[in-house]
Short mmCIF file of N, CA and C in Angstrom, two decimals:
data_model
loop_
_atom_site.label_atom_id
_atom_site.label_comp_id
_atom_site.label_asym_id
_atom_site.label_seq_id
_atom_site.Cartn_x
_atom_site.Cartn_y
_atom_site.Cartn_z
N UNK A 1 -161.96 36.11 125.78
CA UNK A 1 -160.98 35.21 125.19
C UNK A 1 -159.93 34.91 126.24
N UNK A 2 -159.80 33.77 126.45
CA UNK A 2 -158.81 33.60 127.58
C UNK A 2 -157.29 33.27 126.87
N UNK A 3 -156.01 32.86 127.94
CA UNK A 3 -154.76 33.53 127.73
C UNK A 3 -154.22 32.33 126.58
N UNK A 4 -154.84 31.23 126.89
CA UNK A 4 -154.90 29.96 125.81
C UNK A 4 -155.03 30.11 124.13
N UNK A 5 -156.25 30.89 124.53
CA UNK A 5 -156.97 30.37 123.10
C UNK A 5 -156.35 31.75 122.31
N UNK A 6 -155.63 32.77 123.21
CA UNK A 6 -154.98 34.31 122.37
C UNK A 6 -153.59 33.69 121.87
N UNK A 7 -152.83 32.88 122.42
CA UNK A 7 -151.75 32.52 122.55
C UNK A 7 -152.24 31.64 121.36
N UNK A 8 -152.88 30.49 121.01
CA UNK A 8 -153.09 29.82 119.50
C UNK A 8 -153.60 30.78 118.50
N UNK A 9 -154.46 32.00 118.91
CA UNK A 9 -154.57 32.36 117.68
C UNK A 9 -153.34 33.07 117.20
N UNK A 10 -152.21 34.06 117.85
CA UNK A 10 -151.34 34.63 117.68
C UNK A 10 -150.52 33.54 116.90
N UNK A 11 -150.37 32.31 117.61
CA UNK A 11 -149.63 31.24 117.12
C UNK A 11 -149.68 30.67 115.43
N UNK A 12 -151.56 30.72 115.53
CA UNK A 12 -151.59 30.34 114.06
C UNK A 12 -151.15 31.11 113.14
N UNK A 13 -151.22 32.75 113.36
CA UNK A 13 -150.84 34.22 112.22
C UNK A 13 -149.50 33.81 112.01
N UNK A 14 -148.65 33.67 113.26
CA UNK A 14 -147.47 33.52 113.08
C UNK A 14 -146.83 32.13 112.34
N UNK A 15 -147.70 31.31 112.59
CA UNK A 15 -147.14 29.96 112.04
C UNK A 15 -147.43 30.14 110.20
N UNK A 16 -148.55 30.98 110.15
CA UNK A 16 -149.32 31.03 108.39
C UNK A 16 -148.34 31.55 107.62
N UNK A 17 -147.73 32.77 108.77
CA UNK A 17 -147.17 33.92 107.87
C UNK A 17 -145.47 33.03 107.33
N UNK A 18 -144.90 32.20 108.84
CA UNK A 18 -143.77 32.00 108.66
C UNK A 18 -143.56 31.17 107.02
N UNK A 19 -144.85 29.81 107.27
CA UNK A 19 -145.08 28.95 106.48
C UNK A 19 -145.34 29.10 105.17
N UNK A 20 -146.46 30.62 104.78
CA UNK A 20 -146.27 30.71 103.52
C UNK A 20 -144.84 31.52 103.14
N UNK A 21 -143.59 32.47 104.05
CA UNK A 21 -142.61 32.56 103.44
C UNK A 21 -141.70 31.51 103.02
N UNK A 22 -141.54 30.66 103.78
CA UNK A 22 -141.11 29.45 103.54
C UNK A 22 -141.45 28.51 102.43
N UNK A 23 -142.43 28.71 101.92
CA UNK A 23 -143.02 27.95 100.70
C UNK A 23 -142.79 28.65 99.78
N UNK A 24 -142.77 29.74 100.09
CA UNK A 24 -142.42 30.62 98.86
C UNK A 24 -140.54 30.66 98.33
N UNK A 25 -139.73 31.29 99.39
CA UNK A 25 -138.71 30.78 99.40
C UNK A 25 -137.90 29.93 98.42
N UNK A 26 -138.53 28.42 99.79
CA UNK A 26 -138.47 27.41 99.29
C UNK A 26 -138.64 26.70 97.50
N UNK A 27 -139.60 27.15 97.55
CA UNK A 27 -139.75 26.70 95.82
C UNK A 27 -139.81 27.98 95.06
N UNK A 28 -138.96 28.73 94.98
CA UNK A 28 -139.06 29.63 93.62
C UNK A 28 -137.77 29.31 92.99
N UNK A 29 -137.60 29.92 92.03
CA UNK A 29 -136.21 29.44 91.31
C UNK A 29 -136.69 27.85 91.16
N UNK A 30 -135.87 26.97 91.45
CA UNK A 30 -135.70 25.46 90.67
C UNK A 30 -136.00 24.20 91.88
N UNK A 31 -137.00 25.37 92.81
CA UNK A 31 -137.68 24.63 94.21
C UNK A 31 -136.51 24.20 94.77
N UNK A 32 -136.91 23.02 95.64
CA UNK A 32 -136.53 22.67 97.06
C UNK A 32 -134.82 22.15 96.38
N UNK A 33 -134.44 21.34 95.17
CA UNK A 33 -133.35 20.73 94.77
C UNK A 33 -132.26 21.73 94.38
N UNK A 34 -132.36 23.01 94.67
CA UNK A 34 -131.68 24.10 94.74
C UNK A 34 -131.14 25.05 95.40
N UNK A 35 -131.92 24.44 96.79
CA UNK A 35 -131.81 25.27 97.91
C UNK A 35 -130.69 25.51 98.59
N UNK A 36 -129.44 24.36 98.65
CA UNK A 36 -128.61 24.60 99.59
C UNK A 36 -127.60 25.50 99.21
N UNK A 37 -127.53 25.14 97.32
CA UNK A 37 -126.65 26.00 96.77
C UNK A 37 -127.03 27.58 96.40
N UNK A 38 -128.24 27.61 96.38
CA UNK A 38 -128.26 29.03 96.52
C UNK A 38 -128.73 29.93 97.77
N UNK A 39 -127.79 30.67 98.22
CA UNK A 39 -127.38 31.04 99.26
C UNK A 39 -128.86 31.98 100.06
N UNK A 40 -128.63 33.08 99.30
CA UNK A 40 -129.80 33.56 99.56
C UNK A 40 -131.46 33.37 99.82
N UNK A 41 -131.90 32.64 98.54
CA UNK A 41 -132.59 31.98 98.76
C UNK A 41 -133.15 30.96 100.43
N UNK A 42 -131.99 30.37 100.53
CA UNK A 42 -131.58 29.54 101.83
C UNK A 42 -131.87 30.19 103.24
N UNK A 43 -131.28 31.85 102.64
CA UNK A 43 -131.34 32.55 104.00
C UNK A 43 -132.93 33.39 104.27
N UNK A 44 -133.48 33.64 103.21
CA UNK A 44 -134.69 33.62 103.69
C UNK A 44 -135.20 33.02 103.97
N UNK A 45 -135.40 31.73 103.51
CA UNK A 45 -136.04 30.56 103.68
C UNK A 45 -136.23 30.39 105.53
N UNK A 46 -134.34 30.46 106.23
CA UNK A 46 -134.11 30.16 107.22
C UNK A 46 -134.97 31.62 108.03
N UNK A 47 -134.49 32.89 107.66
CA UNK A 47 -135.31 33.92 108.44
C UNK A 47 -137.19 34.10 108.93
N UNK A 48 -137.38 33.33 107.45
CA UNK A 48 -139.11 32.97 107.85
C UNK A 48 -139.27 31.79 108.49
N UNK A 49 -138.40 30.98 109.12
CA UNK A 49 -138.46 29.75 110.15
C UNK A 49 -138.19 30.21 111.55
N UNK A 50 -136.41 31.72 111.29
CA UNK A 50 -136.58 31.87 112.28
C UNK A 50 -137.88 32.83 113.36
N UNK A 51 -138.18 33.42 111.70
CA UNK A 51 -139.38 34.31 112.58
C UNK A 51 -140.65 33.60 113.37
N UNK A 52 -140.88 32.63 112.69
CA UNK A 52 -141.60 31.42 113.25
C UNK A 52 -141.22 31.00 114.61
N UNK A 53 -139.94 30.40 115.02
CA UNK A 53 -139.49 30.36 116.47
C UNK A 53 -139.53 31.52 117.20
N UNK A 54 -138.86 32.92 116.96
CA UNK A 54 -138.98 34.07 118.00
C UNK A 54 -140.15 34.47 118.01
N UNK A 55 -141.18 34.21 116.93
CA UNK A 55 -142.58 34.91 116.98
C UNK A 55 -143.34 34.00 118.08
N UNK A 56 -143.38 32.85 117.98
CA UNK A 56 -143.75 31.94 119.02
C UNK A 56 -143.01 32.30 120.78
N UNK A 57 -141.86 32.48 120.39
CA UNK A 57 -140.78 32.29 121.84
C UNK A 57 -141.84 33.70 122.49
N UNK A 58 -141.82 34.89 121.86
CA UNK A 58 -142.51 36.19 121.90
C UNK A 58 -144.08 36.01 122.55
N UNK A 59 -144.76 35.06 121.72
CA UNK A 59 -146.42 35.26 122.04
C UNK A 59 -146.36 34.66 123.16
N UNK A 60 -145.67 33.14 123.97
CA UNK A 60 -145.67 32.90 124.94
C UNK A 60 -145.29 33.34 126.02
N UNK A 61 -144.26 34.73 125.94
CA UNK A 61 -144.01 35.31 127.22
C UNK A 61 -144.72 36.23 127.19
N UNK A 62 -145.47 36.45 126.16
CA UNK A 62 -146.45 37.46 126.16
C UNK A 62 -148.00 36.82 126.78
N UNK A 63 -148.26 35.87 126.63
CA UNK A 63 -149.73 35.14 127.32
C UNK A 63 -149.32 34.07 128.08
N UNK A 64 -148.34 34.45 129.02
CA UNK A 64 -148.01 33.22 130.46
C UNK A 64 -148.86 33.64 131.56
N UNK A 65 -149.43 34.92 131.63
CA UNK A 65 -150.72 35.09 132.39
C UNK A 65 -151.29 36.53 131.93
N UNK A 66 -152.66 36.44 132.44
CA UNK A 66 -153.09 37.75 132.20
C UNK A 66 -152.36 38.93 132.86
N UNK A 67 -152.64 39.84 132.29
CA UNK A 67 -152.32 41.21 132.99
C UNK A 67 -152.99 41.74 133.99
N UNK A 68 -151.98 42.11 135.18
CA UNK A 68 -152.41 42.29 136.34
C UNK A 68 -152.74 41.16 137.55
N UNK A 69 -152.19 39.62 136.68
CA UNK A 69 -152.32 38.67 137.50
C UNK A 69 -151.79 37.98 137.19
N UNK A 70 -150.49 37.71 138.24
CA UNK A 70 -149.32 36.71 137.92
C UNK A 70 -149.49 35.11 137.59
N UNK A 71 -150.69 34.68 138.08
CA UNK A 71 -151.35 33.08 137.51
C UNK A 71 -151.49 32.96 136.40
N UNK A 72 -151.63 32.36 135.74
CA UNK A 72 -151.98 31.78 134.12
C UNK A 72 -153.68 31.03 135.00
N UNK A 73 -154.69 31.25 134.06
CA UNK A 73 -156.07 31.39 134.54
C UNK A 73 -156.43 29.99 133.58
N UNK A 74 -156.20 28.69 133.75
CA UNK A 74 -156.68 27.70 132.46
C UNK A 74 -157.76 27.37 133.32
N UNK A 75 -158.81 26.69 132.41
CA UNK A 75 -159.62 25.73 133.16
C UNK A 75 -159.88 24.18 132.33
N UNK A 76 -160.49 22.88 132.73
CA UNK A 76 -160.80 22.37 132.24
C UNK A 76 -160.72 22.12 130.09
N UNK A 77 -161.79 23.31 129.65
CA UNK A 77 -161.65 23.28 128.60
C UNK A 77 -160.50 23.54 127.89
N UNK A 78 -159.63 24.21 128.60
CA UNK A 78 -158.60 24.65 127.87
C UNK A 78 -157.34 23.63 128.34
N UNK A 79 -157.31 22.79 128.77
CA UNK A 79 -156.38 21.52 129.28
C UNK A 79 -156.86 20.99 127.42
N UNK A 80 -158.18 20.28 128.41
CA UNK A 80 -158.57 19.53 127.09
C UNK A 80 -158.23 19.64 125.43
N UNK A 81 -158.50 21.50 125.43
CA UNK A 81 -158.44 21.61 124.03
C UNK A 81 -156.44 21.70 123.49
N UNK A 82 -155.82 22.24 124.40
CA UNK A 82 -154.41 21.74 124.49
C UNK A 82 -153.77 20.61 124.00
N UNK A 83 -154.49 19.50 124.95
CA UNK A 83 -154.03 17.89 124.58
C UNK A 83 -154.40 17.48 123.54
N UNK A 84 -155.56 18.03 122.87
CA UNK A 84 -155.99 17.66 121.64
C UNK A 84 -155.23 18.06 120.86
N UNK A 85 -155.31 19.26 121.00
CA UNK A 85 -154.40 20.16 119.70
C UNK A 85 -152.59 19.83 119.75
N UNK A 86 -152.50 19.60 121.00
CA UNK A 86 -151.01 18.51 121.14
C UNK A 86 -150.67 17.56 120.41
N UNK A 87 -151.84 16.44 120.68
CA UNK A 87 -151.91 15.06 119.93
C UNK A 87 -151.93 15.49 118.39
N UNK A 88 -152.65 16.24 117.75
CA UNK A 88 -152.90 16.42 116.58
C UNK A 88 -151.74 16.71 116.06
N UNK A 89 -150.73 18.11 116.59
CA UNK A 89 -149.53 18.02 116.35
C UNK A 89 -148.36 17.02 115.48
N UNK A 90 -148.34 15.85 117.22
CA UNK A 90 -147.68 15.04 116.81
C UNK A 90 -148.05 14.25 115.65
N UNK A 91 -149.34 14.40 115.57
CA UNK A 91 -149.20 13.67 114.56
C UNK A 91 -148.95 13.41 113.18
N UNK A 92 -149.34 15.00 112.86
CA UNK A 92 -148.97 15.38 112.23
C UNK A 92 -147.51 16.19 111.75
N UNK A 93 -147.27 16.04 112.56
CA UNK A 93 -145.37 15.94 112.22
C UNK A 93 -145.10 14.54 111.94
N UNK A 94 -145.46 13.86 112.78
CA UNK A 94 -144.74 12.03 112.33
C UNK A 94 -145.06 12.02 110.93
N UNK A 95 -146.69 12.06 110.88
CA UNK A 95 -147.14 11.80 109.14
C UNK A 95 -146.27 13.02 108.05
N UNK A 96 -145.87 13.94 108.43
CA UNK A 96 -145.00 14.51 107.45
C UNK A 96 -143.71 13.86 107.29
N UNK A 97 -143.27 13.41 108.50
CA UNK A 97 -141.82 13.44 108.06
C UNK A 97 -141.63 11.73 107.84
N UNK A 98 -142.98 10.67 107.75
CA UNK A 98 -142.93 9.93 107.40
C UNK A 98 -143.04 9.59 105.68
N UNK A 99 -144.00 10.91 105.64
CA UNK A 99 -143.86 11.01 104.21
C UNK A 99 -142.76 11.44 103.22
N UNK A 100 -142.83 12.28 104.12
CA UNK A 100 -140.96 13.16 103.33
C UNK A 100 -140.32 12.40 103.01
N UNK A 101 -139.72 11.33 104.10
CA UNK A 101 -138.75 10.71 104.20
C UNK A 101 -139.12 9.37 102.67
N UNK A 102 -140.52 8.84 103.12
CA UNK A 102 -140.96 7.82 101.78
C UNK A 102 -140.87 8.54 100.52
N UNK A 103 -141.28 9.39 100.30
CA UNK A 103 -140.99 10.39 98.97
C UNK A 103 -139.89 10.35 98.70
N UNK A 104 -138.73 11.04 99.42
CA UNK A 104 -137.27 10.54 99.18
C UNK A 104 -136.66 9.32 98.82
N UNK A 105 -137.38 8.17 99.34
CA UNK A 105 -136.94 7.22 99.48
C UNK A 105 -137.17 7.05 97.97
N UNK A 106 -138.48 7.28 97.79
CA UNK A 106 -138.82 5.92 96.31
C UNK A 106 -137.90 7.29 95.25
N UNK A 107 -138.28 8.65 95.33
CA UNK A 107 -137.57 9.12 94.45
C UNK A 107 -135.83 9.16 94.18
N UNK A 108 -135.14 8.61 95.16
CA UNK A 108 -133.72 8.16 94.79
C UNK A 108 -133.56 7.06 94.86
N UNK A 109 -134.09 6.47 95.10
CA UNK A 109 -133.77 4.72 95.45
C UNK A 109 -132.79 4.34 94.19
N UNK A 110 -132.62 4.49 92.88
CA UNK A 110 -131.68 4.26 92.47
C UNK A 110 -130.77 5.08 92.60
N UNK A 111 -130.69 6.44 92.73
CA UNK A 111 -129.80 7.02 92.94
C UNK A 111 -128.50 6.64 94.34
N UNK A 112 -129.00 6.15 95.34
CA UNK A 112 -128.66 5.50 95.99
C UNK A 112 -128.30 6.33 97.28
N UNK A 113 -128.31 8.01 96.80
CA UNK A 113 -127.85 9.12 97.76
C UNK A 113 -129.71 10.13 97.50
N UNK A 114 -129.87 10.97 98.72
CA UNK A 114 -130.94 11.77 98.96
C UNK A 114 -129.76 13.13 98.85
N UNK A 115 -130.49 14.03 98.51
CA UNK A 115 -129.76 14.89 98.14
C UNK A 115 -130.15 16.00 99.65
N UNK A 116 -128.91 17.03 100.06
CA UNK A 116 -129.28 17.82 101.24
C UNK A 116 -129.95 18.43 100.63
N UNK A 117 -130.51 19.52 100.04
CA UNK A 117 -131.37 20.55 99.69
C UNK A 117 -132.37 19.80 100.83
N UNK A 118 -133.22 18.67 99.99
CA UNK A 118 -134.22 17.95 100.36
C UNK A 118 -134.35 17.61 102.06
N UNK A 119 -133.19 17.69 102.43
CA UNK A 119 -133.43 17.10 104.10
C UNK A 119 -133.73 18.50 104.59
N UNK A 120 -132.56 19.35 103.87
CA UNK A 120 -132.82 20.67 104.81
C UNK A 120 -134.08 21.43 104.67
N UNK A 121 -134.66 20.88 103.58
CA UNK A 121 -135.81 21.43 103.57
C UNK A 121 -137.47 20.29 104.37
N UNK A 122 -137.17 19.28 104.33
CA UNK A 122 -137.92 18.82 105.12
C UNK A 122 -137.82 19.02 106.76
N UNK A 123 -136.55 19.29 107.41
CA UNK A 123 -135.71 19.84 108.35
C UNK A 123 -136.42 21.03 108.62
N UNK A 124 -136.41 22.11 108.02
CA UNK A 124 -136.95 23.32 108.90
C UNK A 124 -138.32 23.35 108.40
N UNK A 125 -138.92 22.80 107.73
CA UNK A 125 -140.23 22.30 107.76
C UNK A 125 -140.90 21.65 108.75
N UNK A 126 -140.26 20.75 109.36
CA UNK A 126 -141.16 20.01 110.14
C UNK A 126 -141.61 21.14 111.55
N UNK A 127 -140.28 21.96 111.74
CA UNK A 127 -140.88 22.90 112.88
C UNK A 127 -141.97 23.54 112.29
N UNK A 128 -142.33 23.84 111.26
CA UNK A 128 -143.27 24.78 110.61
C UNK A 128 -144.64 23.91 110.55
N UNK A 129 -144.65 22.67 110.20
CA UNK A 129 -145.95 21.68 110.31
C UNK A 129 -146.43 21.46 111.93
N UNK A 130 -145.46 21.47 112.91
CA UNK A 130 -145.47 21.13 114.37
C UNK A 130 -146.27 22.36 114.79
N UNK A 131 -145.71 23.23 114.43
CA UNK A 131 -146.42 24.91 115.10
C UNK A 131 -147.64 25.10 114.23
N UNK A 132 -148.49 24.66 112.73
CA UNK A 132 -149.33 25.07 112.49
C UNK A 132 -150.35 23.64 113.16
N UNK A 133 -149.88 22.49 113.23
CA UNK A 133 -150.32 21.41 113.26
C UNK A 133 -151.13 21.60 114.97
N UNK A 134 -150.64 22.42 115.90
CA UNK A 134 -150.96 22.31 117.36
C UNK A 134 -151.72 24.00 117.30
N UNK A 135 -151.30 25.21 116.72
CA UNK A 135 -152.27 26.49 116.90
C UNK A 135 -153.69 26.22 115.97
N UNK A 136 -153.67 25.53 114.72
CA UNK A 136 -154.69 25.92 114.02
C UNK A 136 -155.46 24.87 114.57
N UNK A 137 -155.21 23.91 114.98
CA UNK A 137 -157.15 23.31 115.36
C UNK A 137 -156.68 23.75 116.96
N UNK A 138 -156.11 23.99 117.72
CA UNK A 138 -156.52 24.54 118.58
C UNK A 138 -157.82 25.57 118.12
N UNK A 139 -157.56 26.72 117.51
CA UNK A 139 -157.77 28.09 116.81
C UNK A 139 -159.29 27.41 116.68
N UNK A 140 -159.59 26.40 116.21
CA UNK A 140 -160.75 25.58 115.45
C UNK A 140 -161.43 24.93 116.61
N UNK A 141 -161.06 24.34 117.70
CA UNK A 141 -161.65 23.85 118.94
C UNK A 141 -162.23 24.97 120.03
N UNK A 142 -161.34 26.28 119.63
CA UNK A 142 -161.94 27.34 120.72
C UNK A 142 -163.60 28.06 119.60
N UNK A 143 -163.06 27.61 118.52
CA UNK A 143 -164.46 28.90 117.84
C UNK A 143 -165.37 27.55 117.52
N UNK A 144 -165.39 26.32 118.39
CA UNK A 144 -166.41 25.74 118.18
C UNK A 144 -166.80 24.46 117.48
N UNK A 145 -165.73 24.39 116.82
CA UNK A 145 -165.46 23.04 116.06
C UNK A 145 -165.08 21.57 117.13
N UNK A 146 -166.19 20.59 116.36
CA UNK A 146 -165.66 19.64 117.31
C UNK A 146 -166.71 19.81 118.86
N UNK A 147 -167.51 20.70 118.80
CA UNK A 147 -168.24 20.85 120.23
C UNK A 147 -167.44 21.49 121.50
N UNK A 148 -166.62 22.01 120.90
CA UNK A 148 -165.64 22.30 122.21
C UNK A 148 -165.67 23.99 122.47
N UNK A 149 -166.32 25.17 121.63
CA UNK A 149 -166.45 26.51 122.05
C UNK A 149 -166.62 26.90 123.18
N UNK A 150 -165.84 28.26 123.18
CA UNK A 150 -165.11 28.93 124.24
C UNK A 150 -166.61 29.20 124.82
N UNK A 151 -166.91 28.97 125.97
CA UNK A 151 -168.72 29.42 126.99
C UNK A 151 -168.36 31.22 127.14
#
């Protein structure tokens, strides 16, 4: 397993674990339209996002090269499967937060105001869609999906 494809799978555990606290969090009690005012709630919410960033900040200084050899060892496939799993990313962040944002839209449009709960929760979400959106089909391009398995 090379330093790539350890670094997405670590990425995906960490992105699953952050994401389902966050969902959980997030919608218990009276879901997402409740969030800002209740405090606690809020702060877990924020601790399973932040564990999401330091767990990430962590796996990458942990697989910047193998052990015992100061290079980072990529080749070819693992460029490739990168840019893919890059692109996929983005795109999937745009399509979330294009949606978020349309969801909001048509659901207040008379109201005339979006309420914060809702931003802040599409807000530390989108880091959470960005980080599962780029480890898990990575995770899926190294075990073979797509024609692209690790030789």
């Amino acid at each position: 397993m090379g330093i790539w494809h350890k670094r997405a799978v670590f990425s995906a555990i960490i992105g699953v674990l952050a994401t389902a606290g966050f969902l959980a969090a997030g919608w218990a009690g009276d879901g997402p339209g409740g969030l800002v005012e209740d405090t606690a709630r809020r702060n877990i919410a924020a601790a399973f996002v932040a564990f999401g960033i330091f767990g990430n900040l962590i796996v990458t200084y942990f697989t910047r090269h193998r052990p015992g050899n100061p290079a980072t060892v990529v080749d070819e496939r693992d460029r490739s499967i990168h840019r893919i799993a890059t692109e996929v990313s983005l795109r999937l962040t745009v399509a979330a937060v294009f949606l978020g944002c349309l969801i909001l839209y048509e659901t207040n449009a008379g109201i005339g105001t979006i309420s914060a709960n809702w931003v802040w929760f599409i807000g530390y979400g989108v880091f959470l869609v960005s980080n599962l959106g780029w480890a898990v089909p990575a995770v899926l391009m190294y075990a073979g999906v797509g024609g692209r398995a690790e030789g």
